[in-house]
Short mmCIF file of C-alpha atoms in Angstrom, two decimals:
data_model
loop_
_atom_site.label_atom_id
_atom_site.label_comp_id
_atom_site.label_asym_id
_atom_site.label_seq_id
_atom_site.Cartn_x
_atom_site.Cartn_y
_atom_site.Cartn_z
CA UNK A 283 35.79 4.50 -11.95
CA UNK A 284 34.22 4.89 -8.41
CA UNK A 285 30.60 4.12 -8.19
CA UNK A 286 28.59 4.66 -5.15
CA UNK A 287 24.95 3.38 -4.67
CA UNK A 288 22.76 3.53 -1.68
CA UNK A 289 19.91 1.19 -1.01
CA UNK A 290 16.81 1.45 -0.16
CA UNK A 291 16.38 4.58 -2.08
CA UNK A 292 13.42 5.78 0.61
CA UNK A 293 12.35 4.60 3.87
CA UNK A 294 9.30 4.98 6.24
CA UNK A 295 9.65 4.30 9.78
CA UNK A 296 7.50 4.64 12.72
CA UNK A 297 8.60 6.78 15.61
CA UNK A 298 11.30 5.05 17.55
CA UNK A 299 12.62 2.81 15.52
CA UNK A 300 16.23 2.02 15.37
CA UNK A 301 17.62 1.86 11.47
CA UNK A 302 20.08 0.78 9.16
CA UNK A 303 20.99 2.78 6.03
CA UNK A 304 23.65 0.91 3.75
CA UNK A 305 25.99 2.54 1.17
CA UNK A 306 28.43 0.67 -1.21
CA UNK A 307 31.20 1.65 -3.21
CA UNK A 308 33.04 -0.75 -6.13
CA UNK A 309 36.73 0.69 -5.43
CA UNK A 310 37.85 0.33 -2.10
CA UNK A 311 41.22 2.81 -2.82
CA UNK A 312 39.00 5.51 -0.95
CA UNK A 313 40.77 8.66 1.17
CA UNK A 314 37.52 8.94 3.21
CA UNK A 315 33.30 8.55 3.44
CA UNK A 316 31.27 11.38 4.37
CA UNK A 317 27.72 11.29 5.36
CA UNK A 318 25.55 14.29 4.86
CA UNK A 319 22.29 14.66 5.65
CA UNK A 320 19.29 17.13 3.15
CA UNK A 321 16.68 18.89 3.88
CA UNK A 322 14.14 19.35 1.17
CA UNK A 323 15.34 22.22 -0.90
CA UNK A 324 18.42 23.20 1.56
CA UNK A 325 22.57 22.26 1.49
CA UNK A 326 24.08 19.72 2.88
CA UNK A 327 24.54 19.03 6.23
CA UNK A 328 27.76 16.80 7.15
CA UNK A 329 26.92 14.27 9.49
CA UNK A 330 29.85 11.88 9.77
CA UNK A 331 33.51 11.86 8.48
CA UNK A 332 35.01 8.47 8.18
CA UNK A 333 38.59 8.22 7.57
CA UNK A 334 40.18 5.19 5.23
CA UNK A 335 42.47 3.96 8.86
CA UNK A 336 38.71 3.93 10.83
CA UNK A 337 36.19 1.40 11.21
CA UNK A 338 33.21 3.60 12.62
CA UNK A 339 33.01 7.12 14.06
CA UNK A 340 29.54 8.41 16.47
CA UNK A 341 27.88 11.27 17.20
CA UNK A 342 24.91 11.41 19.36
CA UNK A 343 22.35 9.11 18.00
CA UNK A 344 24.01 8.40 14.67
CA UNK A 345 26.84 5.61 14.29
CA UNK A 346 28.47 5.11 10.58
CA UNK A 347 30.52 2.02 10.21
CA UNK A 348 33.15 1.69 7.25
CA UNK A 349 34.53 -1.47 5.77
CA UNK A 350 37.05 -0.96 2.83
CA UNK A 351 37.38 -4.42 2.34
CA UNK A 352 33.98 -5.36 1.44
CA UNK A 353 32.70 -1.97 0.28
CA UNK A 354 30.56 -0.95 2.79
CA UNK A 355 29.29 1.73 4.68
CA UNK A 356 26.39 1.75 7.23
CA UNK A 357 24.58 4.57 9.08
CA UNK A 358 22.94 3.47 11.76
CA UNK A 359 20.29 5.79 13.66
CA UNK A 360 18.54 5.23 16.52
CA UNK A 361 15.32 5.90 18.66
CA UNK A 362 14.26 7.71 15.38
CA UNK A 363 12.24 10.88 15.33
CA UNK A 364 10.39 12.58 12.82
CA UNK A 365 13.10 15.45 12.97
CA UNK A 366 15.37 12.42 10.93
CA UNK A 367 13.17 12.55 7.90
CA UNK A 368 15.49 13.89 5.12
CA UNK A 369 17.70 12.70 2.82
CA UNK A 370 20.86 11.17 3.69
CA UNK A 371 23.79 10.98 1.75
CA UNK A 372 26.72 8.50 1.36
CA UNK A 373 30.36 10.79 -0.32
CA UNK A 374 33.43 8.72 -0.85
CA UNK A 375 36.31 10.60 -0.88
CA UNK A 376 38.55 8.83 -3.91
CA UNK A 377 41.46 11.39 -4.49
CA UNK A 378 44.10 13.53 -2.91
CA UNK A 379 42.20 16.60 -4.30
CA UNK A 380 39.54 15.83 -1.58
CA UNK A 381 37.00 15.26 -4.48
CA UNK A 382 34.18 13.47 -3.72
CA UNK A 383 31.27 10.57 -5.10
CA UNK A 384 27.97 10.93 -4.20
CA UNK A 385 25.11 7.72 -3.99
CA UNK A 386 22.00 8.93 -4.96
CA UNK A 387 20.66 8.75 -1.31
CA UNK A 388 17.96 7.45 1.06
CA UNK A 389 14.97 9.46 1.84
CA UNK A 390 13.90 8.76 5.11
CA UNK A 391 10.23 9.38 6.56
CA UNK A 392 9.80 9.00 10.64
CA UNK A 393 6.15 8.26 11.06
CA UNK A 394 4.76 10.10 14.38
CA UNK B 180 33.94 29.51 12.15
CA UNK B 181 34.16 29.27 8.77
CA UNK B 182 31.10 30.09 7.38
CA UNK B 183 30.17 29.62 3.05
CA UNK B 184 27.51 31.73 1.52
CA UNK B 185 26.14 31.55 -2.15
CA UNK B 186 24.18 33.87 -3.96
CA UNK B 187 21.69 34.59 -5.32
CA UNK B 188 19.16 31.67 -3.62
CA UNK B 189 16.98 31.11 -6.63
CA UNK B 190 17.15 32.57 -10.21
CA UNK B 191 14.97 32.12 -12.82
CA UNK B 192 16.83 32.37 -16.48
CA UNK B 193 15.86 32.15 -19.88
CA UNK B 194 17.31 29.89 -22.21
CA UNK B 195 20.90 31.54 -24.05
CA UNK B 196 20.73 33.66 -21.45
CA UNK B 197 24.36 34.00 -19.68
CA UNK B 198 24.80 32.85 -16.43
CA UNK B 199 27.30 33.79 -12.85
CA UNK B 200 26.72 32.31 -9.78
CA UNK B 201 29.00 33.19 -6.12
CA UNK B 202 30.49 31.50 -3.66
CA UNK B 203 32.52 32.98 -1.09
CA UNK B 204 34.02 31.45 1.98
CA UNK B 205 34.43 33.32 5.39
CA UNK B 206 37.21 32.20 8.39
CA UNK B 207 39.94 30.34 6.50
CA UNK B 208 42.62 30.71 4.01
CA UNK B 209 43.44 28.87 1.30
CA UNK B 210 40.20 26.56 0.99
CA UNK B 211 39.96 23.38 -1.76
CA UNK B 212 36.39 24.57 -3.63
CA UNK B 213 34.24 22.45 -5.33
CA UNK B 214 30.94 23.47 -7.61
CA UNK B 215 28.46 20.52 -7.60
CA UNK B 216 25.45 20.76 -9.25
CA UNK B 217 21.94 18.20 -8.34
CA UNK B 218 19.74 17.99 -10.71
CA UNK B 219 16.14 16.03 -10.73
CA UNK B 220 16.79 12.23 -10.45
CA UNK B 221 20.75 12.56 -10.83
CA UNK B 222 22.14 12.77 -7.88
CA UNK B 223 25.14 15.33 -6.99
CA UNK B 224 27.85 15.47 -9.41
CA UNK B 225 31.22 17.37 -8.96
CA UNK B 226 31.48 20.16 -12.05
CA UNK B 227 35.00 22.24 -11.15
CA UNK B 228 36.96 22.04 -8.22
CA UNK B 229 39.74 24.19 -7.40
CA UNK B 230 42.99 23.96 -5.17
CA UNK B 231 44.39 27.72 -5.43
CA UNK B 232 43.32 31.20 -7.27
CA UNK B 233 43.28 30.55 -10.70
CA UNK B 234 43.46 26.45 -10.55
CA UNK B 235 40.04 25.21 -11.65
CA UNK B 236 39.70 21.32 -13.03
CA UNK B 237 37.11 20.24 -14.64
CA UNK B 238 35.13 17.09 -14.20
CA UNK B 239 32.13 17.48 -16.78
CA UNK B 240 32.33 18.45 -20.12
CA UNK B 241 29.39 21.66 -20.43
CA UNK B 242 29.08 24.85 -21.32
CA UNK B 243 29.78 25.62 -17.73
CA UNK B 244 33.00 27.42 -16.70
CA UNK B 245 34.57 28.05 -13.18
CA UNK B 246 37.31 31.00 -12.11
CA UNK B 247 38.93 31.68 -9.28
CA UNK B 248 39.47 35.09 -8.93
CA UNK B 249 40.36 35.49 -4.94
CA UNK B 250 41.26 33.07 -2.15
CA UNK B 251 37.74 32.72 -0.73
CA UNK B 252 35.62 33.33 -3.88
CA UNK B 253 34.53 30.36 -6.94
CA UNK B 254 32.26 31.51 -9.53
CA UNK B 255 30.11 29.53 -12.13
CA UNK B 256 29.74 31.07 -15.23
CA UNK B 257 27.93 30.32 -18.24
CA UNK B 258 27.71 32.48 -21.70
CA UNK B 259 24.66 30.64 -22.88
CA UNK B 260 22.22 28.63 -20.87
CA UNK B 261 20.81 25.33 -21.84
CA UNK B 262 17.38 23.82 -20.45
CA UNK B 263 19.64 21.16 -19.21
CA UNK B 264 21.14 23.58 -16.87
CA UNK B 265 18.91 23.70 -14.48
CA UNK B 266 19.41 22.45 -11.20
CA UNK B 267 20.65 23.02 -7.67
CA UNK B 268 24.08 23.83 -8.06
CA UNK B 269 26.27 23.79 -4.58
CA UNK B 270 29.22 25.18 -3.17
CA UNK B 271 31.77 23.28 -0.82
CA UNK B 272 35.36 23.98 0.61
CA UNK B 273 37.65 21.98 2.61
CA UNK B 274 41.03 22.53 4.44
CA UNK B 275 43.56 22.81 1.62
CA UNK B 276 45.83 19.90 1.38
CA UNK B 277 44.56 17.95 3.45
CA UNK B 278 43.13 14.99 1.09
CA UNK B 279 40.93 13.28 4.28
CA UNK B 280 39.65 16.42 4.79
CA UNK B 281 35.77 16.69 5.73
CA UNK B 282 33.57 18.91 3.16
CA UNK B 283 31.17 21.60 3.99
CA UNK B 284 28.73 22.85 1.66
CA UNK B 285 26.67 26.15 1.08
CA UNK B 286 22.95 26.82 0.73
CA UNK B 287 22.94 26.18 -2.73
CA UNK B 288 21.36 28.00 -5.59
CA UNK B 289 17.91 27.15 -7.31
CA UNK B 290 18.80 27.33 -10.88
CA UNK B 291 15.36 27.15 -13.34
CA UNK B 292 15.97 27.45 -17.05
CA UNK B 293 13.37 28.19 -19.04
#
């Protein structure tokens, strides 16, 4: 059964900052990872779509890496603002039904 | 674009009460669509998803059921509502058969059962 857990569970930052968010998963048989980001009380907003043949995929400020291998996913944001602060979310994509396995997520704080 | 809208936003319900949420999906055809629901300190879980009108799985054993009814439309039903029920319960489609496909999710409902 695919578990996915993402540590820390919150962060606080100071303006400017470059950081490191980390996902894992336990089976590495995965069709995909998905980053999303939350707003308190709103949807989800996808951030990142990593397919199982990539290693890393960017968009503006944000970079998420993938290793199958090992289990790992990283989202890496830089020169933080306090627009960031939310919740981000690490999906792995485990079946052809395009089902997918939520962590429980990082909430992030950018300090002005 | 495709754009996903659920209704209504928030609902207030009182327990053994029944229950129907909506989600309908604008600008594509034949959509994968998923019900998740979020509640406090438990992280999203997957409750139904669907592949075509009229195919609903389910992942959770509840007193939660899902139809299918049209191409673009998923509805959560319940007959009786438990306390455990409440929760933030989302919508999401994806390209159909397309298993790498990414996910997009709607505004979610505010589901408070009391």
């Amino acid at each position: 059964k695919q578990e996915v857990t993402q540590i820390p569970a919150a962060l606080s930052v100071p303006e400017g900052e470059n950081l490191v968010l980390n996902c894992s998963f336990t089976d590495s048989a995965i069709y995909n990872l998905q980053w999303f980001r939350q707003d308190p009380g709103k949807g989800l907003t996808s951030l990142l779509l990593i397919q199982s043949s990539q290693r890393e995929q960017t968009s503006g400020r944000l970079n998420a890496s993938l290793d199958k291998s090992s289990g790992r996913s990283t989202l890496y944001i830089a020169a933080s603002q306090p627009g960031d602060s939310a919740t981000y979310l690490c999906a792995v994509g485990s079946s052809n039904t395009g089902k997918l396995i939520f962590g429980q997520g990082t909430t992030l704080q950018v300090k002005p | 674009s495709q754009t996903i809208h659920q209704w209504p936003a928030t609902l207030v319900q009182p327990v053994g009460s029944p229950l129907s949420l909506e989600c309908t999906v604008e600008g594509t055809s034949n959509p994968n669509l998923y019900w998740y629901r979020q509640a406090a300190g438990r992280g999203l879980q997957l409750l139904f998803y669907s592949v075509g009108i009229g195919q609903i799985s389910s992942e959770v054993p509840q007193n939660l059921s899902a139809s299918r009814p049209q191409d673009r439309q998923f509805i959560l039903s319940s007959k009786k509502l438990l306390l455990s029920d409440s929760g933030f319960y989302l919508c999401a489609w994806s390209v159909r058969r397309v298993a790498s496909g990414e996910q997009y999710f709607g505004p979610g409902t505010r589901l408070t059962v009391t």
